[in-house]
């Protein structure tokens, strides 16, 4: 061993930095309470809201600026609520109200959307043909996004391929008994999707995983990897996120119907090429 190696190598090695992602739970969800579904969440009454408004007033009945906080400032809360409504993307920007009404009529008649159907509306006859992007906007769906997860995209992709295309409840059962770490994170995400689907009025039994992917969450911390003979490397602590789109049974029926219509419209398969002969035909063999 080189004598100078003792002086070059550091005596104190840095410890790895652990980054944790804090996640806040809403007070209205059962996960916030210690007893879960046993106890019901507290709801704010009008009397409590009036009491918060009186907390701002001083002894003379005037508004005291020093007593105003984010929790009791109703004007600030209304401002943020109105701004969120404006920033929210609505279907009206991309689809006309007439197309929306015709789409709903086709779904009521057939149970799912069929392209190219003739619909009666206000004494007029319409033939509705929508593009794939318009159908994607009109059909019900649930978008999910996870928090920062300590893992790699390669490990997450292996779990995603395992459950992609399955029903949500079937995927949750499969992930529950999977020993991989990413399976527990994906199971939590799909359970949140079931809760959101029930809030939107969708049937949770008919929801399935339409698309599921992973990506880098950025800002990967790194640390030095000290090796022998004055060499070194870099150790990256990878963080990823999961994104998922759940769709209802309506989309699954439409895709099956479109596949069937494509098979019926296809030409019969010809095993021999139906083309004219490009060589002179002789009544005898040439070999």
XYZ file of C-alpha atoms in Angstrom:
287
model
C 0.000 0.000 0.000
C 1.240 3.457 -0.826
C 2.355 5.494 2.191
C 0.702 8.644 0.844
C -2.694 6.931 0.621
C -3.189 7.290 4.391
C -2.828 11.058 4.174
C -4.924 11.449 1.010
C -7.933 9.400 2.155
C -10.323 11.326 4.408
C -10.518 10.270 8.036
C -14.231 11.114 8.355
C -16.611 9.811 5.720
C -19.847 11.709 5.073
C -23.078 10.003 6.040
C -25.799 9.475 3.408
C -28.516 12.098 3.445
C -32.028 10.684 3.840
C -34.788 12.642 2.166
C -38.347 12.057 3.243
C -41.498 13.201 1.460
C -44.088 14.643 3.826
C -47.679 14.042 2.853
C -50.627 15.777 4.457
C -53.950 13.962 4.756
C -57.270 15.699 4.488
C -59.373 15.824 7.636
C -62.399 14.561 5.754
C -60.791 11.254 4.735
C -60.960 8.191 7.014
C -57.149 7.898 6.882
C -56.805 11.073 8.942
C -58.625 9.594 11.957
C -56.918 7.025 14.151
C -60.023 4.827 14.214
C -60.694 5.087 10.446
C -64.225 4.119 9.491
C -65.340 3.659 13.129
C -65.633 7.386 13.796
C -67.201 9.958 11.501
C -65.245 13.114 10.524
C -66.236 16.430 12.032
C -68.151 18.870 9.836
C -68.105 22.629 10.231
C -71.498 24.215 10.953
C -72.673 27.720 10.177
C -72.391 28.630 13.870
C -68.689 27.783 13.823
C -68.162 29.895 10.708
C -69.910 32.858 12.342
C -67.757 32.385 15.423
C -64.626 32.563 13.252
C -65.901 35.837 11.791
C -66.387 37.286 15.272
C -62.834 36.377 16.254
C -61.536 39.022 13.842
C -63.493 41.834 15.521
C -62.082 43.804 18.437
C -63.931 45.178 21.476
C -65.329 48.116 19.452
C -66.750 45.819 16.750
C -64.205 46.787 14.098
C -61.967 44.425 12.130
C -58.580 43.922 13.769
C -55.892 43.241 11.160
C -53.599 41.532 13.671
C -56.229 38.838 14.381
C -56.723 37.857 10.718
C -55.204 34.481 9.802
C -55.491 32.152 6.827
C -57.992 29.936 8.648
C -60.502 32.675 9.582
C -60.098 34.894 6.490
C -63.227 34.036 4.463
C -62.471 36.559 1.699
C -59.102 34.935 1.026
C -60.677 31.487 0.895
C -63.331 32.669 -1.593
C -60.632 34.298 -3.733
C -58.629 31.061 -3.972
C -61.786 29.027 -4.685
C -62.770 31.322 -7.581
C -59.234 31.315 -8.978
C -59.118 27.508 -8.904
C -62.382 27.378 -10.864
C -60.926 29.671 -13.544
C -57.695 27.669 -13.809
C -59.572 24.377 -14.060
C -59.798 23.050 -17.631
C -63.413 22.636 -18.764
C -64.837 20.600 -21.638
C -66.630 23.669 -23.041
C -63.358 24.919 -24.571
C -63.008 21.841 -26.778
C -66.533 20.396 -27.260
C -69.759 22.211 -28.131
C -72.898 21.730 -25.987
C -74.693 20.097 -28.942
C -72.032 17.393 -29.225
C -72.256 16.789 -25.483
C -76.037 16.301 -25.627
C -75.795 13.971 -28.623
C -73.044 11.969 -26.900
C -75.198 11.496 -23.791
C -78.149 10.344 -25.921
C -76.035 7.705 -27.673
C -74.738 6.441 -24.311
C -78.275 6.244 -22.885
C -79.455 4.234 -25.893
C -76.582 1.745 -26.266
C -74.913 1.800 -22.831
C -71.680 3.113 -24.353
C -70.663 5.414 -27.186
C -70.901 4.108 -30.756
C -69.400 6.276 -33.459
C -71.468 7.042 -36.560
C -74.911 6.698 -34.941
C -77.979 8.673 -36.101
C -79.564 10.707 -33.265
C -82.823 12.695 -33.096
C -82.577 16.040 -31.278
C -85.109 18.931 -31.294
C -86.878 17.549 -34.357
C -83.627 17.277 -36.329
C -81.537 14.280 -37.345
C -77.793 14.218 -36.663
C -75.078 11.685 -37.453
C -72.473 11.931 -34.704
C -68.830 11.223 -35.569
C -66.278 12.161 -32.907
C -62.495 12.062 -33.047
C -60.537 9.845 -30.613
C -59.471 12.936 -28.620
C -63.077 14.112 -28.244
C -64.166 10.645 -27.102
C -61.354 10.608 -24.555
C -62.544 13.937 -23.131
C -66.198 12.910 -22.907
C -65.810 9.447 -21.405
C -65.519 9.356 -17.582
C -62.008 8.866 -16.228
C -59.989 9.313 -13.018
C -56.442 10.747 -13.081
C -54.097 9.694 -10.263
C -50.633 10.908 -9.320
C -48.496 9.643 -6.452
C -46.094 11.510 -4.209
C -42.288 11.316 -4.274
C -41.212 7.655 -3.971
C -37.697 6.417 -3.140
C -37.176 3.939 -5.968
C -36.039 3.685 -9.583
C -37.997 3.725 -12.831
C -36.791 0.226 -13.703
C -38.240 -1.262 -10.507
C -41.502 0.624 -10.910
C -41.938 -0.457 -14.544
C -41.745 -4.144 -13.592
C -44.703 -3.736 -11.231
C -46.637 -1.562 -13.690
C -46.436 -4.223 -16.404
C -47.794 -6.774 -13.949
C -51.159 -5.017 -13.428
C -51.572 -2.815 -16.512
C -54.963 -3.394 -18.143
C -56.517 -5.243 -15.176
C -59.601 -4.269 -13.193
C -58.751 -2.016 -10.257
C -59.994 -4.413 -7.575
C -58.215 -7.369 -9.194
C -55.002 -5.337 -9.385
C -55.274 -4.375 -5.700
C -55.629 -8.049 -4.724
C -52.588 -9.017 -6.808
C -50.461 -6.156 -5.462
C -51.409 -6.919 -1.856
C -49.548 -10.261 -2.007
C -46.641 -9.013 -4.114
C -43.411 -8.761 -2.048
C -42.006 -5.816 -4.036
C -41.856 -2.384 -2.414
C -43.433 -0.568 -5.370
C -46.478 -2.852 -5.173
C -47.494 -1.313 -1.827
C -47.126 2.222 -3.220
C -49.210 1.351 -6.280
C -51.816 -0.361 -4.102
C -52.286 2.840 -2.074
C -52.640 4.855 -5.286
C -55.305 2.527 -6.715
C -57.278 2.605 -3.454
C -57.358 6.403 -3.692
C -58.654 6.000 -7.236
C -61.548 3.845 -5.996
C -62.462 6.526 -3.443
C -62.429 9.231 -6.122
C -64.533 7.116 -8.486
C -67.238 6.661 -5.839
C -67.256 10.425 -5.217
C -67.733 11.027 -8.946
C -70.667 8.607 -9.024
C -68.876 5.871 -10.999
C -69.176 2.156 -10.313
C -65.908 1.042 -8.622
C -66.439 -2.567 -9.742
C -66.268 -1.545 -13.416
C -63.129 0.626 -13.194
C -59.967 -0.665 -14.866
C -56.395 0.562 -15.392
C -56.389 2.225 -18.808
C -52.813 3.526 -18.644
C -50.098 3.378 -16.000
C -46.584 4.815 -16.206
C -43.706 6.085 -14.106
C -41.228 8.930 -14.407
C -38.383 10.674 -12.665
C -39.416 13.056 -9.891
C -36.282 15.175 -10.335
C -33.803 16.645 -7.846
C -32.004 13.368 -7.070
C -29.617 13.830 -4.118
C -26.146 12.359 -4.506
C -23.161 11.556 -2.321
C -19.562 10.556 -2.870
C -18.585 6.902 -3.083
C -15.006 6.756 -1.831
C -12.927 3.880 -3.175
C -9.376 2.686 -2.722
C -6.193 4.210 -4.158
C -7.602 7.723 -4.324
C -10.513 6.823 -6.596
C -14.154 7.759 -6.091
C -17.594 7.698 -7.601
C -21.069 9.166 -7.224
C -24.065 7.409 -5.673
C -27.449 8.702 -6.853
C -30.558 8.388 -4.671
C -33.314 8.040 -7.256
C -36.862 9.300 -6.697
C -39.793 8.553 -9.002
C -43.547 9.102 -9.203
C -46.454 7.018 -10.493
C -49.244 8.292 -12.745
C -52.365 6.386 -13.666
C -55.608 6.865 -15.612
C -58.620 4.786 -14.598
C -61.568 4.390 -16.936
C -65.006 2.901 -16.535
C -66.639 -0.152 -18.074
C -68.122 2.132 -20.719
C -64.716 2.559 -22.375
C -64.012 -1.179 -22.273
C -67.296 -1.970 -24.054
C -66.615 0.675 -26.706
C -63.145 -0.694 -27.474
C -64.524 -4.245 -27.762
C -67.280 -3.038 -30.123
C -64.796 -1.124 -32.304
C -62.568 -4.213 -32.523
C -65.536 -6.324 -33.615
C -66.581 -3.771 -36.251
C -63.035 -3.672 -37.603
C -63.006 -7.460 -38.001
C -66.368 -7.434 -39.796
C -65.248 -4.697 -42.195
C -61.937 -6.373 -43.037
C -61.543 -8.177 -46.354
C -61.244 -11.995 -46.461
C -57.675 -13.185 -46.101
C -56.097 -14.336 -49.377
C -53.300 -16.849 -48.920
C -52.368 -16.600 -52.628
C -51.481 -13.308 -54.253
C -54.355 -12.202 -56.485
C -52.234 -10.620 -59.215
C -51.805 -11.253 -62.976
C -48.967 -13.479 -64.145
C -45.966 -11.463 -65.294
C -44.318 -14.286 -67.269
C -45.217 -16.266 -70.350
C -47.208 -19.404 -69.581
C -46.121 -22.576 -71.410
C -47.919 -25.926 -71.600
C -44.821 -27.830 -70.485
C -42.357 -27.874 -67.606
C -38.962 -26.243 -67.954
C -37.206 -28.691 -65.692
